[in-house]
XYZ file of C-alpha atoms in Angstrom:
393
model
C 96.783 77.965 106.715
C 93.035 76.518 106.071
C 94.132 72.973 105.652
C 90.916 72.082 103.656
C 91.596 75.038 100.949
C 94.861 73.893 100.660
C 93.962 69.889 100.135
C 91.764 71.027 97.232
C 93.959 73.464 95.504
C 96.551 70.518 95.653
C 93.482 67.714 94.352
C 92.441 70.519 91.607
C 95.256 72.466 90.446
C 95.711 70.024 87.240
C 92.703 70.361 86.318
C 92.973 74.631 86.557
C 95.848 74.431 84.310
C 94.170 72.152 81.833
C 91.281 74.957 81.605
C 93.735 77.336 81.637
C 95.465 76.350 78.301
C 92.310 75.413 76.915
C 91.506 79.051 77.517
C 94.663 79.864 76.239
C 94.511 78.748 72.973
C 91.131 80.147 72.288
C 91.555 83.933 72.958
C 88.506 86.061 71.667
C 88.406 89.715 71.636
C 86.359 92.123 73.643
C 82.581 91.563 73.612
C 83.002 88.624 71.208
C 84.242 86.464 74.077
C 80.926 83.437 73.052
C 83.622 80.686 73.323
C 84.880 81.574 76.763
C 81.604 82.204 77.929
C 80.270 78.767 77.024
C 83.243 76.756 78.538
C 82.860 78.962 81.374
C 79.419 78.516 82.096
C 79.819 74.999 81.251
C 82.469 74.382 84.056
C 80.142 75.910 86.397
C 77.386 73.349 85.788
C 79.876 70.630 86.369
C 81.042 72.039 89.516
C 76.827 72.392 90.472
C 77.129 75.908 90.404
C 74.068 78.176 89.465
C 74.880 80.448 86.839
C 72.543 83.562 87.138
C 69.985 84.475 84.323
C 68.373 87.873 85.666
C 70.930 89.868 83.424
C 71.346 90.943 80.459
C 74.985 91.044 79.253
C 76.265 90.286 75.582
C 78.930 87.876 76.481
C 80.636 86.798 80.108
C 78.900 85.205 83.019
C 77.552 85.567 86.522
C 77.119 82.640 89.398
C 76.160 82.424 93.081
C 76.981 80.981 96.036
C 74.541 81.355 98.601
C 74.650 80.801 102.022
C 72.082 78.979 104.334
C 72.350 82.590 106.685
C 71.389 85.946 105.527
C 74.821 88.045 105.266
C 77.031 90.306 103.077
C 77.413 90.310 99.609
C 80.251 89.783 98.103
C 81.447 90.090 94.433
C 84.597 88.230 92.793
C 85.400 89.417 89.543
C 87.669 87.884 86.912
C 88.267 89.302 83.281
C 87.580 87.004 80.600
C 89.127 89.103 76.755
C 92.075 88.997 75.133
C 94.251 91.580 72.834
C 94.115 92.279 69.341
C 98.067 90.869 68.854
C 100.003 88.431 67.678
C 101.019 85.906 70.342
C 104.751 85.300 70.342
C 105.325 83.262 73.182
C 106.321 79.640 71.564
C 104.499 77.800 73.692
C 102.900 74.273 73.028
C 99.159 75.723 74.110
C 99.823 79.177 72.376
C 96.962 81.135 70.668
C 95.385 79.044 67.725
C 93.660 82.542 66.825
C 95.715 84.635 64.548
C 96.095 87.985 65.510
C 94.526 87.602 69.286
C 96.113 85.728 72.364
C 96.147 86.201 76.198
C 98.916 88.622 76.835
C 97.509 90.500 79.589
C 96.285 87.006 81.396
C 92.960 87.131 81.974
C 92.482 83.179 81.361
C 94.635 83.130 84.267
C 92.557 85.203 86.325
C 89.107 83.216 84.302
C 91.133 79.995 85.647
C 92.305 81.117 88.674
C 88.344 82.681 89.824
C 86.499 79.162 88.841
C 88.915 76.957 91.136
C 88.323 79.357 93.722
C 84.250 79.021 92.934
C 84.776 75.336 92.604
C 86.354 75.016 96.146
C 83.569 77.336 97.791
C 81.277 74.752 96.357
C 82.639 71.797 97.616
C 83.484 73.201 100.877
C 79.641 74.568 100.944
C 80.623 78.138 101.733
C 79.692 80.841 102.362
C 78.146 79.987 105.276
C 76.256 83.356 105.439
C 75.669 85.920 103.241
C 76.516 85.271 99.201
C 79.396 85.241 97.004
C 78.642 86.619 93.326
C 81.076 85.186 90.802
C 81.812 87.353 87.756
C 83.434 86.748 84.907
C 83.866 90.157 82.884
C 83.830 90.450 79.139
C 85.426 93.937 77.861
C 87.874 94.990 80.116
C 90.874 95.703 77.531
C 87.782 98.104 75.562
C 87.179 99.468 79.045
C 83.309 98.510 77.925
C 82.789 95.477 80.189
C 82.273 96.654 83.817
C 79.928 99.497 82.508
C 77.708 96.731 80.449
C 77.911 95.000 84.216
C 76.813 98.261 85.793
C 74.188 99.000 83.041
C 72.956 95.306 82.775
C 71.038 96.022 86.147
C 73.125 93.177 88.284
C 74.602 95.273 91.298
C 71.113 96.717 91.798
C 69.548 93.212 92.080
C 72.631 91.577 94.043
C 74.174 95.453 95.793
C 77.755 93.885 97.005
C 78.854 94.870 100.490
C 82.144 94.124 99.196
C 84.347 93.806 95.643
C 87.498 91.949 95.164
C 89.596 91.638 92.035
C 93.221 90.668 91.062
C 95.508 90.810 87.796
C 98.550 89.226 86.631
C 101.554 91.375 87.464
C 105.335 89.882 85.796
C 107.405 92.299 88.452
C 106.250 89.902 91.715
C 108.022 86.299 92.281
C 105.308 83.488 91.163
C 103.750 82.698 94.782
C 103.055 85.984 96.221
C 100.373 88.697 95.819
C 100.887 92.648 96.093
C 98.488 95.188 98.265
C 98.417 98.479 98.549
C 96.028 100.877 100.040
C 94.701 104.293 98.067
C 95.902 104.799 94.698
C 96.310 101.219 93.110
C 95.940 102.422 89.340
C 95.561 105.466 86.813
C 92.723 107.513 85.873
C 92.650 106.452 81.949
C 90.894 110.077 79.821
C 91.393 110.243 75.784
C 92.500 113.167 73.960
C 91.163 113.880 70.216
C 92.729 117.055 69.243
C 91.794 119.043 65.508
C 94.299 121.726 64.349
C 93.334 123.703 61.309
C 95.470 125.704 59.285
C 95.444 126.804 55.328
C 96.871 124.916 52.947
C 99.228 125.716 50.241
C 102.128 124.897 48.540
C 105.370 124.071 50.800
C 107.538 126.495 49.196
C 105.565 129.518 49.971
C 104.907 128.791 53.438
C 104.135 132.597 54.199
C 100.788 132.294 52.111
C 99.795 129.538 54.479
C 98.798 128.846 58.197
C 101.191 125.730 58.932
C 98.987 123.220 61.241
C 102.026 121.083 60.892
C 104.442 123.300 62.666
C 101.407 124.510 65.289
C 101.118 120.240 66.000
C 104.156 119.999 66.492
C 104.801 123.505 69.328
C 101.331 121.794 70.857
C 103.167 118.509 71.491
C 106.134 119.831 72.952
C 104.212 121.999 75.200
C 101.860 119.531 76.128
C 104.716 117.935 78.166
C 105.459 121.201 80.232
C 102.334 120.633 81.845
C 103.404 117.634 83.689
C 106.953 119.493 84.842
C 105.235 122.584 85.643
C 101.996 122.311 86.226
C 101.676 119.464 88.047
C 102.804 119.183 92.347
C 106.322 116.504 91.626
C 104.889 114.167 94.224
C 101.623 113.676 92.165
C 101.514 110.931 89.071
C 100.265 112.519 85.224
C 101.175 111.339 81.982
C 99.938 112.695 78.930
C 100.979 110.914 75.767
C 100.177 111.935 71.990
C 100.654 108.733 70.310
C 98.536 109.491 67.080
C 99.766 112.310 64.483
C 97.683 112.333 61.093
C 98.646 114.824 58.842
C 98.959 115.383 55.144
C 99.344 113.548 52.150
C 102.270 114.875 49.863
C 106.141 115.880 50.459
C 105.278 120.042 49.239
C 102.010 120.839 49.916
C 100.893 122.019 53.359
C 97.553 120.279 54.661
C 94.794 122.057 55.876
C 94.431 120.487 59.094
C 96.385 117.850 61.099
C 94.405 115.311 63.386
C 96.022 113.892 66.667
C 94.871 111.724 69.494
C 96.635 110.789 72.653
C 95.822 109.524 76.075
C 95.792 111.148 79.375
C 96.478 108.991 82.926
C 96.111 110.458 86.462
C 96.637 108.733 89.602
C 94.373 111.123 91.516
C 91.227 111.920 90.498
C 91.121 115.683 91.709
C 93.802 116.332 89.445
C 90.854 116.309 86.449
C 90.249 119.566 86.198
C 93.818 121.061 86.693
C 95.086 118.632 83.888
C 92.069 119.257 81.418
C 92.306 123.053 81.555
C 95.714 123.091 81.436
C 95.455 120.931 78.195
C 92.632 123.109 76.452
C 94.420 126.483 77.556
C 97.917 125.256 75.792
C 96.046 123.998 72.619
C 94.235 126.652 71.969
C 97.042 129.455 72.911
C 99.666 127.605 70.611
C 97.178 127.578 67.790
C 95.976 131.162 67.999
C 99.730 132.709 67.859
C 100.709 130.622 64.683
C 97.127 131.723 63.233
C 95.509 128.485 63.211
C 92.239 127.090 65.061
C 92.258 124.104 67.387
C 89.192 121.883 68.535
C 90.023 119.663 71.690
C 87.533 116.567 72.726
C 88.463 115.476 76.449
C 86.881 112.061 76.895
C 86.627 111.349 80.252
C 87.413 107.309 81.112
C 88.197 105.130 83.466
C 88.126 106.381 87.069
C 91.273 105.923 89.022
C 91.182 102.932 90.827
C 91.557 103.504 94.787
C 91.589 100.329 97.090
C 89.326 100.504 100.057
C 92.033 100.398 103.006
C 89.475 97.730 104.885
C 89.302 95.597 101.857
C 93.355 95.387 101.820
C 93.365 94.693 105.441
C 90.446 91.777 104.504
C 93.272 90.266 101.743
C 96.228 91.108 104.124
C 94.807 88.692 106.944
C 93.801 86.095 103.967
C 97.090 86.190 102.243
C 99.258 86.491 105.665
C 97.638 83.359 106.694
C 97.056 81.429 103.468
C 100.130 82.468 101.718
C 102.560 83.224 104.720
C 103.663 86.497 105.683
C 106.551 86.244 103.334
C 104.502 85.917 99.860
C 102.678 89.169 100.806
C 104.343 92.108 99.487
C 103.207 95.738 99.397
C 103.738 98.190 96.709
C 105.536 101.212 97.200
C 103.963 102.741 94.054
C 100.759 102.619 91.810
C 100.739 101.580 88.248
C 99.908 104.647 85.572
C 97.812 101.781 83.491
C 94.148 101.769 83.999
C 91.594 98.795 85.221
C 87.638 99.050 84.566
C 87.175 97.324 87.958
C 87.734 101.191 88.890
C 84.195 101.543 87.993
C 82.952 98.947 90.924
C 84.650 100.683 93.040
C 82.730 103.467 93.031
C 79.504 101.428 93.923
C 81.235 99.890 96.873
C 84.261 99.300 98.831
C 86.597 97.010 97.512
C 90.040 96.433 96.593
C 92.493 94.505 93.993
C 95.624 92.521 94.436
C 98.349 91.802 92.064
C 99.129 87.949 91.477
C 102.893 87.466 90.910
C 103.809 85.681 87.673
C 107.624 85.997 87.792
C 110.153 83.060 87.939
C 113.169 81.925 86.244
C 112.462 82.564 82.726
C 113.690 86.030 81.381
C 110.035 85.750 79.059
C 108.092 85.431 82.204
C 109.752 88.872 84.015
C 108.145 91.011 80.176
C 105.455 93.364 80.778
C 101.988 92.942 80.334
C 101.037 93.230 76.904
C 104.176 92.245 74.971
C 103.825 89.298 72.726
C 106.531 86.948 74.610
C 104.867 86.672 78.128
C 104.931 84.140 79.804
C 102.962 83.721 82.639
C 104.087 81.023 85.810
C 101.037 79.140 86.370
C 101.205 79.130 89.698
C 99.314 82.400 89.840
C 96.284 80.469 89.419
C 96.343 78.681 93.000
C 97.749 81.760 94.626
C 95.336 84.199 93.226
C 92.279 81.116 93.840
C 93.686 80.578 97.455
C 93.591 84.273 98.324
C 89.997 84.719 96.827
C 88.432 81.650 99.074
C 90.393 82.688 102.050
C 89.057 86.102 102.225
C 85.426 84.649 101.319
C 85.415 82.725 104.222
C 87.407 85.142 106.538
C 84.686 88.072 105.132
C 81.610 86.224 105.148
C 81.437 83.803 108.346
C-alpha cells in the first residue's frame, strides 16, 4: 500500500462525501449539467488546480496536472449527468430536482475523480509526464465523449493512456472489477416504418394489415439471435417502441417501431444489420406491405486494452489488496461512451463495487431505489492515483 495515498484518502474522505451529496441533490440532465460544472470547477480552484480553457465544450470540465519531466499523457475521465427519473431512494440528501436524480452514479464517479485530483495535487504528482482530468457531460445521451472528441482536446493533449470506472451494485463495496477484451456492448438504434392500407377492421381482405406484418417482424426479429448468431457470441435486439393506430376497427396505414440493437463484438455489425434489413423487408413483402429500416450506428463496443488492465491490476493488487480485486467472467450488454476514447488510444475501465448490506444498494443501475455505498468513492479515487503514479513515474 502507498502509505501517503492512503493518509489522505483517510484526512479527505469527509469532505468527498460532503461533495458527493451536494452533487447528489442537484442532478441536471445531459448537456444542461451548468450547476455541476461550476461546483466542479470551483473545487478545483480550491484544491490549486488549473482548469483548462483551450476547449470548447457546452458544459463539463477539463484540468491538468503537469509534471516537472516530459512524459506520457494520461487521461482520467469521470461522468458528470444524471437521468430523466424520479429518484426513489428515501434518502436525507436525495434529488431536490423533480423528475432527475443520480441513479446511474456519476456524482460518485464526479466525487470519487476530484479526491483522486486533489491527492495528485498535494502529493505534487505526476512527477513526469501529465495527468488530464475530465469530467464528462452527456454520457447517458451518448453525446458527451463525441463533444470531447469534436471539441479539439485529445488533439491538443493526445493521451498515451485512458482510464475510466463506473458504479457497478453486483461487486461488495471495497473492491473493483477488471476484465480484459470485451468490457461492454456495442449500443446501434433501430427505427423501423411498415406501411400497409388502411381500411375498416371488419373487411380486413380489402386491406394490407401493417399491424399483423409488425407484429410477424417482431417475432422474427428474435430468430436472428438463436439462429443467426455463433451461441458463444453476445446480441440482443430489443423492439421496445410499437406506434400504431388510433381506433378499435379501423386498420392504420402504417405502424412505426423503434428498438435498440447491442453487440459485444464489433465484427458482428454487419451480420446483425443484414440479417435485420433482410427479415424486415421479407416479412413485409409476403403480407403485401412496404417496410423502411434506419440502422443508426452508436456507441462502439467498449474493449479494454489488456496493458491498461494489467496497469489497474498492479494498482488495485497493491492499493486495494489482492482480495478486493475481482475479475469478471462476463461483459455487460449496456453501453459506455468512454467506448469512443478508446478508439483514440489504449485504455481500459474498471467497475467500482457499491454493494453492502442493504437489499436497495444490491438494485441495478438505473432503478429509482439505488443506493449506492459510499465507499466507492475512496476505492475508485485510490485506484485512479495509484495507477497515476505507478503509470507515469
Amino acid at each position: 500500500m502507498n502509505q501517503p495515498i492512503q493518509d489522505l484518502l483517510d484526512r479527505y474522505k469527509g469532505d468527498a462525501i460532503s461533495l458527493r451529496r451536494k452533487l447528489h441533490q442537484s442532478p441536471e440532465l445531459s448537456m444542461q449539467e451548468t450547476n455541476t460544472t461550476r461546483v466542479i470547477r470551483e473545487t478545483l480552484e480550491q484544491y490549486g488546480i488549473r482548469c483548462m480553457e483551450d476547449y470548447s465544450l457546452p458544459t463539463g470540465a477539463a484540468a491538468i496536472l503537469e509534471g516537472k519531466e516530459p512524459g506520457k499523457t494520461l487521461l482520467l475521465r469521470a461522468d458528470i449527468d444524471a437521468l430523466p427519473m424520479e429518484e426513489k431512494s428515501a434518502l436525507p440528501f436525495a434529488s431536490q430536482h423533480s423528475g432527475v436524480c443520480h441513479s446511474c452514479g456519476h456524482d460518485i464517479h464526479t466525487s470519487a475523480l476530484l479526491l483522486c485530483a486533489r491527492i495528485l495535487s498535494t502529493l505534487e504528482q505526476p512527477r513526469r509526464g501529465r495527468v488530464i482530468l475530465l469530467f464528462q457531460p452527456a454520457e447517458e445521451t451518448g453525446q458527451g465523449s463525441k463533444a470531447v472528441i469534436d471539441s479539439g482536446l485529445l488533439e491538443r493533449y493526445p493521451p498515451d493512456l485512458v482510464l475510466g470506472a463506473h458504479c457497478w451494485p453486483d461487486l461488495p463495496a471495497g473492491s473493483v472489477g477488471l476484465r480484459v477484451g470485451s468490457f461492454m456492448a456495442a449500443s446501434d438504434t433501430l427505427h423501423i416504418r411498415v406501411k400497409g392500407k388502411g381500411g375498416h377492421g371488419a373487411h380486413p381482405h380489402k386491406s394490407i394489415d401493417p399491424v399483423v406484418t409488425a407484429a410477424y417482424i417482431i417475432t422474427q426479429l428474435q430468430s436472428i439471435v438463436s439462429r443467426s448468431i455463433d451461441p458463444l457470441e453476445s446480441v440482443v435486439i430489443t423492439i421496445g417502441t410499437l406506434s400504431a393506430g388510433t381506433v378499435n376497427n379501423v386498420i392504420p396505414d402504417e405502424v412505426q417501431m423503434g428498438g435498440t440493437v447491442r453487440i459485444a463484438n464489433g465484427h458482428m455489425h454487419p451480420l446483425v444489420e443484414e440479417r435485420i434489413r433482410t427479415i424486415c423487408h421479407s416479412c413485409a413483402q409476403a403480407m403485401g406491405a412496404e417496410c423502411e429500416v434506419d440502422y443508426i450506428h452508436g456507441m462502439p463496443a467498449l474493449d479494454c486494452d489488456a496493458q491498461a488492465v494489467s496497469i489497474l491490476e498492479r494498482a488495485a493488487k497493491a492499493q486495494l489488496g489482492e482480495k478486493r480485486v475481482a475479475f469478471l467472467p462476463r461483459p455487460s450488454m449496456g453501453s459506455e461512451d468512454f467506448a469512443r476514447y478508446l478508439t483514440l488510444a489504449p485504455g481500459a475501465m474498471f467497475r467500482i463495487g457499491t454493494a453492502n448490506q442493504s437489499d436497495q444498494s444490491r438494485l441495478p443501475l438505473h432503478n429509482a431505489h439505488i443506493i449506492f455505498d459510499e465507499e466507492a468513492i475512496t476505492t475508485s479515487a485510490a485506484l485512479f492515483c495509484r495507477a497515476a503514479m505507478d503509470c507515469l513515474n
